[in-house]
PDB file of C-alpha atoms and ligand atoms in Angstrom:
ATOM      1  CA  MET A   1      -1.231   8.387   5.523  1.00 75.00           C
ATOM      2  CA  ALA A   2      -4.139   6.619   3.924  1.00 91.00           C
ATOM      3  CA  LEU A   3      -4.771   3.487   1.937  1.00 96.00           C
ATOM      4  CA  ARG A   4      -5.926   4.187  -1.618  1.00 97.00           C
ATOM      5  CA  GLN A   5      -7.918   1.956  -3.928  1.00 97.00           C
ATOM      6  CA  ILE A   6      -5.886   0.241  -6.640  1.00 98.00           C
ATOM      7  CA  LEU A   7      -7.490   0.562 -10.080  1.00 97.00           C
ATOM      8  CA  LYS A   8      -7.889  -2.449 -12.340  1.00 95.00           C
ATOM      9  CA  ASP A   9      -6.566  -2.782 -15.837  1.00 86.00           C
ATOM     10  CA  ASN A  10      -9.547  -1.622 -17.878  1.00 89.00           C
ATOM     11  CA  HIS A  11      -9.593   1.790 -16.140  1.00 96.00           C
ATOM     12  CA  PRO A  12      -8.820   4.629 -18.554  1.00 96.00           C
ATOM     13  CA  VAL A  13      -6.379   6.333 -16.123  1.00 97.00           C
ATOM     14  CA  LEU A  14      -4.220   3.214 -16.308  1.00 97.00           C
ATOM     15  CA  GLN A  15      -4.221   3.281 -20.094  1.00 96.00           C
ATOM     16  CA  SER A  16      -3.248   6.955 -20.449  1.00 97.00           C
ATOM     17  CA  PRO A  17       0.180   8.638 -20.142  1.00 98.00           C
ATOM     18  CA  THR A  18       0.619  10.582 -16.912  1.00 98.00           C
ATOM     19  CA  MET A  19       1.623  14.250 -16.512  1.00 98.00           C
ATOM     20  CA  ALA A  20       5.008  15.441 -15.224  1.00 98.00           C
ATOM     21  CA  VAL A  21       5.037  16.872 -11.698  1.00 98.00           C
ATOM     22  CA  LYS A  22       5.700  20.647 -11.881  1.00 97.00           C
ATOM     23  CA  LYS A  23       5.994  21.391  -8.175  1.00 97.00           C
ATOM     24  CA  ILE A  24       6.694  19.078  -5.252  1.00 97.00           C
ATOM     25  CA  ASN A  25       4.166  20.375  -2.746  1.00 97.00           C
ATOM     26  CA  SER A  26       2.494  18.835   0.331  1.00 97.00           C
ATOM     27  CA  GLY A  27      -0.029  17.061  -1.915  1.00 97.00           C
ATOM     28  CA  VAL A  28       2.802  15.242  -3.753  1.00 98.00           C
ATOM     29  CA  LEU A  29       4.436  14.263  -0.466  1.00 98.00           C
ATOM     30  CA  ARG A  30       1.138  12.953   0.912  1.00 98.00           C
ATOM     31  CA  LEU A  31       0.625  11.033  -2.365  1.00 98.00           C
ATOM     32  CA  LEU A  32       4.097   9.376  -1.990  1.00 98.00           C
ATOM     33  CA  ASP A  33       3.249   8.345   1.587  1.00 98.00           C
ATOM     34  CA  ASP A  34      -0.104   6.955   0.520  1.00 98.00           C
ATOM     35  CA  MET A  35       1.449   5.086  -2.408  1.00 98.00           C
ATOM     36  CA  ILE A  36       4.007   3.384  -0.143  1.00 97.00           C
ATOM     37  CA  GLU A  37       1.344   2.392   2.405  1.00 97.00           C
ATOM     38  CA  THR A  38      -0.959   1.117  -0.327  1.00 98.00           C
ATOM     39  CA  MET A  39       1.853  -0.835  -2.031  1.00 97.00           C
ATOM     40  CA  GLN A  40       2.954  -2.503   1.209  1.00 94.00           C
ATOM     41  CA  GLU A  41      -0.579  -3.290   2.278  1.00 96.00           C
ATOM     42  CA  ALA A  42      -1.157  -5.009  -1.100  1.00 96.00           C
ATOM     43  CA  LYS A  43       2.198  -6.847  -0.746  1.00 93.00           C
ATOM     44  CA  GLY A  44       3.466  -5.290  -3.928  1.00 95.00           C
ATOM     45  CA  VAL A  45       7.077  -4.289  -4.742  1.00 95.00           C
ATOM     46  CA  GLY A  46       6.204  -1.329  -6.961  1.00 98.00           C
ATOM     47  CA  LEU A  47       3.351   1.076  -7.630  1.00 98.00           C
ATOM     48  CA  ALA A  48       2.707   3.906 -10.112  1.00 98.00           C
ATOM     49  CA  ALA A  49       0.559   6.920  -9.193  1.00 98.00           C
ATOM     50  CA  ASN A  50      -1.994   6.236 -11.909  1.00 98.00           C
ATOM     51  CA  GLN A  51      -2.614   2.823 -10.356  1.00 98.00           C
ATOM     52  CA  ILE A  52      -4.374   4.768  -7.560  1.00 98.00           C
ATOM     53  CA  GLY A  53      -6.029   7.108 -10.035  1.00 97.00           C
ATOM     54  CA  VAL A  54      -3.588  10.028  -9.926  1.00 98.00           C
ATOM     55  CA  SER A  55      -2.248  10.859 -13.381  1.00 98.00           C
ATOM     56  CA  LYS A  56       1.199  12.107 -12.290  1.00 98.00           C
ATOM     57  CA  LYS A  57       4.714  10.807 -13.101  1.00 98.00           C
ATOM     58  CA  ILE A  58       5.463   9.306  -9.720  1.00 98.00           C
ATOM     59  CA  LEU A  59       6.460   5.738  -8.789  1.00 98.00           C
ATOM     60  CA  VAL A  60       7.514   3.908  -5.686  1.00 98.00           C
ATOM     61  CA  ALA A  61       9.351   0.625  -5.373  1.00 98.00           C
ATOM     62  CA  LEU A  62      10.760  -1.631  -2.735  1.00 95.00           C
ATOM     63  CA  ILE A  63      14.132  -3.366  -2.458  1.00 92.00           C
ATOM     64  CA  THR A  64      13.602  -6.464  -0.365  1.00 86.00           C
ATOM     65  CA  SER A  65      15.782  -9.257   0.842  1.00 86.00           C
ATOM     66  CA  ALA A  66      15.055 -12.900  -0.150  1.00 81.00           C
ATOM     67  CA  ASP A  67      12.838 -13.353   2.921  1.00 83.00           C
ATOM     68  CA  GLY A  68      10.760 -10.312   2.028  1.00 77.00           C
ATOM     69  CA  GLU A  69      12.239  -7.888   4.562  1.00 85.00           C
ATOM     70  CA  VAL A  70      12.133  -4.288   3.226  1.00 84.00           C
ATOM     71  CA  LYS A  71      15.645  -2.917   2.821  1.00 88.00           C
ATOM     72  CA  LYS A  72      14.933   0.321   1.013  1.00 94.00           C
ATOM     73  CA  VAL A  73      11.991   2.332  -0.322  1.00 96.00           C
ATOM     74  CA  ILE A  74      12.532   4.086  -3.636  1.00 97.00           C
ATOM     75  CA  GLU A  75      10.538   7.181  -4.560  1.00 98.00           C
ATOM     76  CA  LEU A  76      10.975   8.605  -8.046  1.00 98.00           C
ATOM     77  CA  ILE A  77       9.287  11.735  -9.432  1.00 98.00           C
ATOM     78  CA  ASN A  78       9.336  12.414 -13.210  1.00 98.00           C
ATOM     79  CA  PRO A  79      11.582   9.356 -13.843  1.00 98.00           C
ATOM     80  CA  VAL A  80      13.300   9.080 -17.257  1.00 98.00           C
ATOM     81  CA  CYS A  81      15.205   6.003 -18.355  1.00 98.00           C
ATOM     82  CA  GLU A  82      18.526   7.283 -19.691  1.00 97.00           C
ATOM     83  CA  LYS A  83      20.356   4.008 -20.341  1.00 97.00           C
ATOM     84  CA  ALA A  84      19.186   0.441 -20.979  1.00 98.00           C
ATOM     85  CA  GLU A  85      21.456  -2.533 -21.591  1.00 98.00           C
ATOM     86  CA  GLY A  86      20.778  -6.133 -22.453  1.00 98.00           C
ATOM     87  CA  GLU A  87      17.473  -7.980 -22.504  1.00 98.00           C
ATOM     88  CA  GLU A  88      16.076 -10.861 -20.533  1.00 97.00           C
ATOM     89  CA  LEU A  89      12.714 -12.527 -20.038  1.00 97.00           C
ATOM     90  CA  GLY A  90      11.172 -12.630 -16.582  1.00 97.00           C
ATOM     91  CA  ILE A  91       7.826 -13.300 -14.998  1.00 96.00           C
ATOM     92  CA  GLU A  92       5.720 -10.362 -13.909  1.00 97.00           C
ATOM     93  CA  GLY A  93       2.374  -9.769 -12.253  1.00 96.00           C
ATOM     94  CA  CYS A  94       0.644  -6.527 -11.426  1.00 97.00           C
ATOM     95  CA  LEU A  95      -1.556  -5.249  -8.601  1.00 97.00           C
ATOM     96  CA  SER A  96      -3.837  -3.803 -11.290  1.00 98.00           C
ATOM     97  CA  VAL A  97      -4.102  -7.144 -13.161  1.00 96.00           C
ATOM     98  CA  PRO A  98      -4.829  -9.585 -10.298  1.00 94.00           C
ATOM     99  CA  GLY A  99      -4.373 -13.267 -11.003  1.00 91.00           C
ATOM    100  CA  GLN A 100      -2.498 -12.821 -14.266  1.00 94.00           C
ATOM    101  CA  TYR A 101       1.194 -13.429 -14.897  1.00 95.00           C
ATOM    102  CA  GLY A 102       3.315 -13.257 -17.996  1.00 97.00           C
ATOM    103  CA  GLU A 103       6.817 -13.433 -19.348  1.00 97.00           C
ATOM    104  CA  VAL A 104       8.015  -9.956 -20.273  1.00 98.00           C
ATOM    105  CA  PRO A 105      11.285  -8.945 -21.992  1.00 98.00           C
ATOM    106  CA  ARG A 106      13.084  -6.120 -20.110  1.00 98.00           C
ATOM    107  CA  ALA A 107      16.496  -4.532 -20.140  1.00 98.00           C
ATOM    108  CA  VAL A 108      18.894  -6.122 -17.653  1.00 98.00           C
ATOM    109  CA  LYS A 109      20.554  -2.884 -16.542  1.00 98.00           C
ATOM    110  CA  ILE A 110      19.118   0.629 -16.604  1.00 98.00           C
ATOM    111  CA  ALA A 111      19.941   4.111 -15.409  1.00 98.00           C
ATOM    112  CA  VAL A 112      17.059   6.349 -14.366  1.00 98.00           C
ATOM    113  CA  ARG A 113      17.159  10.079 -13.726  1.00 98.00           C
ATOM    114  CA  ALA A 114      14.420  11.498 -11.495  1.00 98.00           C
ATOM    115  CA  LEU A 115      13.662  13.871  -8.638  1.00 98.00           C
ATOM    116  CA  ASN A 116      13.447  12.732  -5.067  1.00 97.00           C
ATOM    117  CA  ARG A 117      10.944  14.071  -2.533  1.00 97.00           C
ATOM    118  CA  GLU A 118      13.241  16.951  -1.714  1.00 97.00           C
ATOM    119  CA  GLY A 119      13.193  17.989  -5.382  1.00 97.00           C
ATOM    120  CA  ARG A 120      16.826  17.019  -5.867  1.00 98.00           C
ATOM    121  CA  GLU A 121      17.895  15.293  -9.059  1.00 98.00           C
ATOM    122  CA  VAL A 122      18.961  11.712  -8.501  1.00 97.00           C
ATOM    123  CA  CYS A 123      20.412   9.089 -10.900  1.00 98.00           C
ATOM    124  CA  LEU A 124      19.676   5.494 -10.008  1.00 97.00           C
ATOM    125  CA  GLU A 125      21.393   2.567 -11.608  1.00 97.00           C
ATOM    126  CA  ALA A 126      19.567  -0.747 -11.294  1.00 96.00           C
ATOM    127  CA  GLU A 127      19.837  -4.280 -12.579  1.00 95.00           C
ATOM    128  CA  GLY A 128      17.948  -7.526 -12.315  1.00 93.00           C
ATOM    129  CA  LEU A 129      14.720  -7.474 -10.342  1.00 94.00           C
ATOM    130  CA  LEU A 130      14.861  -3.802  -9.407  1.00 96.00           C
ATOM    131  CA  ALA A 131      15.524  -2.835 -13.059  1.00 97.00           C
ATOM    132  CA  ARG A 132      12.491  -4.937 -14.019  1.00 98.00           C
ATOM    133  CA  ILE A 133      10.281  -3.354 -11.396  1.00 98.00           C
ATOM    134  CA  LEU A 134      11.293   0.166 -12.422  1.00 98.00           C
ATOM    135  CA  GLN A 135      10.671  -0.551 -16.124  1.00 98.00           C
ATOM    136  CA  HIS A 136       7.267  -2.040 -15.280  1.00 98.00           C
ATOM    137  CA  GLU A 137       6.354   1.083 -13.243  1.00 98.00           C
ATOM    138  CA  MET A 138       7.663   3.515 -15.841  1.00 98.00           C
ATOM    139  CA  ASP A 139       5.531   1.697 -18.424  1.00 98.00           C
ATOM    140  CA  HIS A 140       2.497   2.292 -16.118  1.00 98.00           C
ATOM    141  CA  LEU A 141       3.337   6.034 -16.226  1.00 98.00           C
ATOM    142  CA  ASP A 142       3.209   5.830 -20.003  1.00 98.00           C
ATOM    143  CA  GLY A 143      -0.171   4.056 -19.892  1.00 97.00           C
ATOM    144  CA  ILE A 144       1.296   0.629 -20.721  1.00 97.00           C
ATOM    145  CA  LEU A 145       0.559  -2.583 -18.813  1.00 97.00           C
ATOM    146  CA  PHE A 146       2.765  -5.685 -18.670  1.00 97.00           C
ATOM    147  CA  THR A 147       0.085  -7.591 -20.515  1.00 96.00           C
ATOM    148  CA  ASP A 148       0.720  -5.278 -23.522  1.00 96.00           C
ATOM    149  CA  LYS A 149       4.336  -6.479 -23.661  1.00 97.00           C
ATOM    150  CA  ALA A 150       4.133 -10.070 -22.395  1.00 97.00           C
ATOM    151  CA  VAL A 151       5.335 -12.641 -24.917  1.00 97.00           C
ATOM    152  CA  ARG A 152       3.474 -15.367 -23.030  1.00 95.00           C
ATOM    153  CA  LEU A 153       0.799 -15.328 -20.378  1.00 92.00           C
ATOM    154  CA  ILE A 154       1.263 -17.860 -17.612  1.00 91.00           C
ATOM    155  CA  ASP A 155      -1.285 -19.936 -15.693  1.00 78.00           C
ATOM    156  CA  PRO A 156      -1.010 -18.908 -12.024  1.00 75.00           C
ATOM    157  CA  GLU A 157      -0.878 -22.586 -11.080  1.00 75.00           C
ATOM    158  CA  GLU A 158       2.456 -22.828 -12.896  1.00 73.00           C
ATOM    159  CA  LEU A 159       3.897 -20.427 -10.313  1.00 72.00           C
ATOM    160  CA  GLN A 160       4.873 -21.326  -6.813  1.00 63.00           C
ATOM    161  CA  SER A 161       5.617 -17.802  -5.692  1.00 57.00           C
ATOM    162  CA  GLU A 162       5.554 -14.469  -7.466  1.00 55.00           C
ATOM    163  CA  GLU A 163       5.820 -10.818  -6.766  1.00 56.00           C
ATOM    164  CA  GLN A 164       3.354  -8.275  -7.902  1.00 57.00           C
ATOM    165  CA  THR A 165       4.272  -4.888  -9.112  1.00 62.00           C
TER     166      THR A 165
HETATM  167 CO1   CO B 201       1.830  -3.024 -12.339  1.00 61.31          CO
END
């Protein structure tokens, strides 16, 4: 595994839609491993492949307990949101937009279909924070940043603690 550099928001790869993965080969598996290592090193809870300069439809996310302990790592290849219910505002940050936070409207509950690293189709239902993280990462894969959707940007000093995706 290797740490990769996280691109910042004005990079063209972050502003362009990614390509679907056609074949899950050793390069894709290595990419997943590197994404997880890079996300955890940066203390993020989600990362899209184009954030490390690879224009492929791959995201990783973490489910953590309140004290930050990692409970589960989620890896999704070619994710598609199939169902979205409700809407709520929440505060987001992004590893590619350091020091900025904003209030972003997201669906409360979603269902996502994707492939796992074995190439098997999985359907993941998520709500609350995980649903927000997955929507944020799927937006990355479409070349969209949270700052494009934020209804209000927030001064970092307003926040006591925050999570970066
Ligand atoms: Co982000």
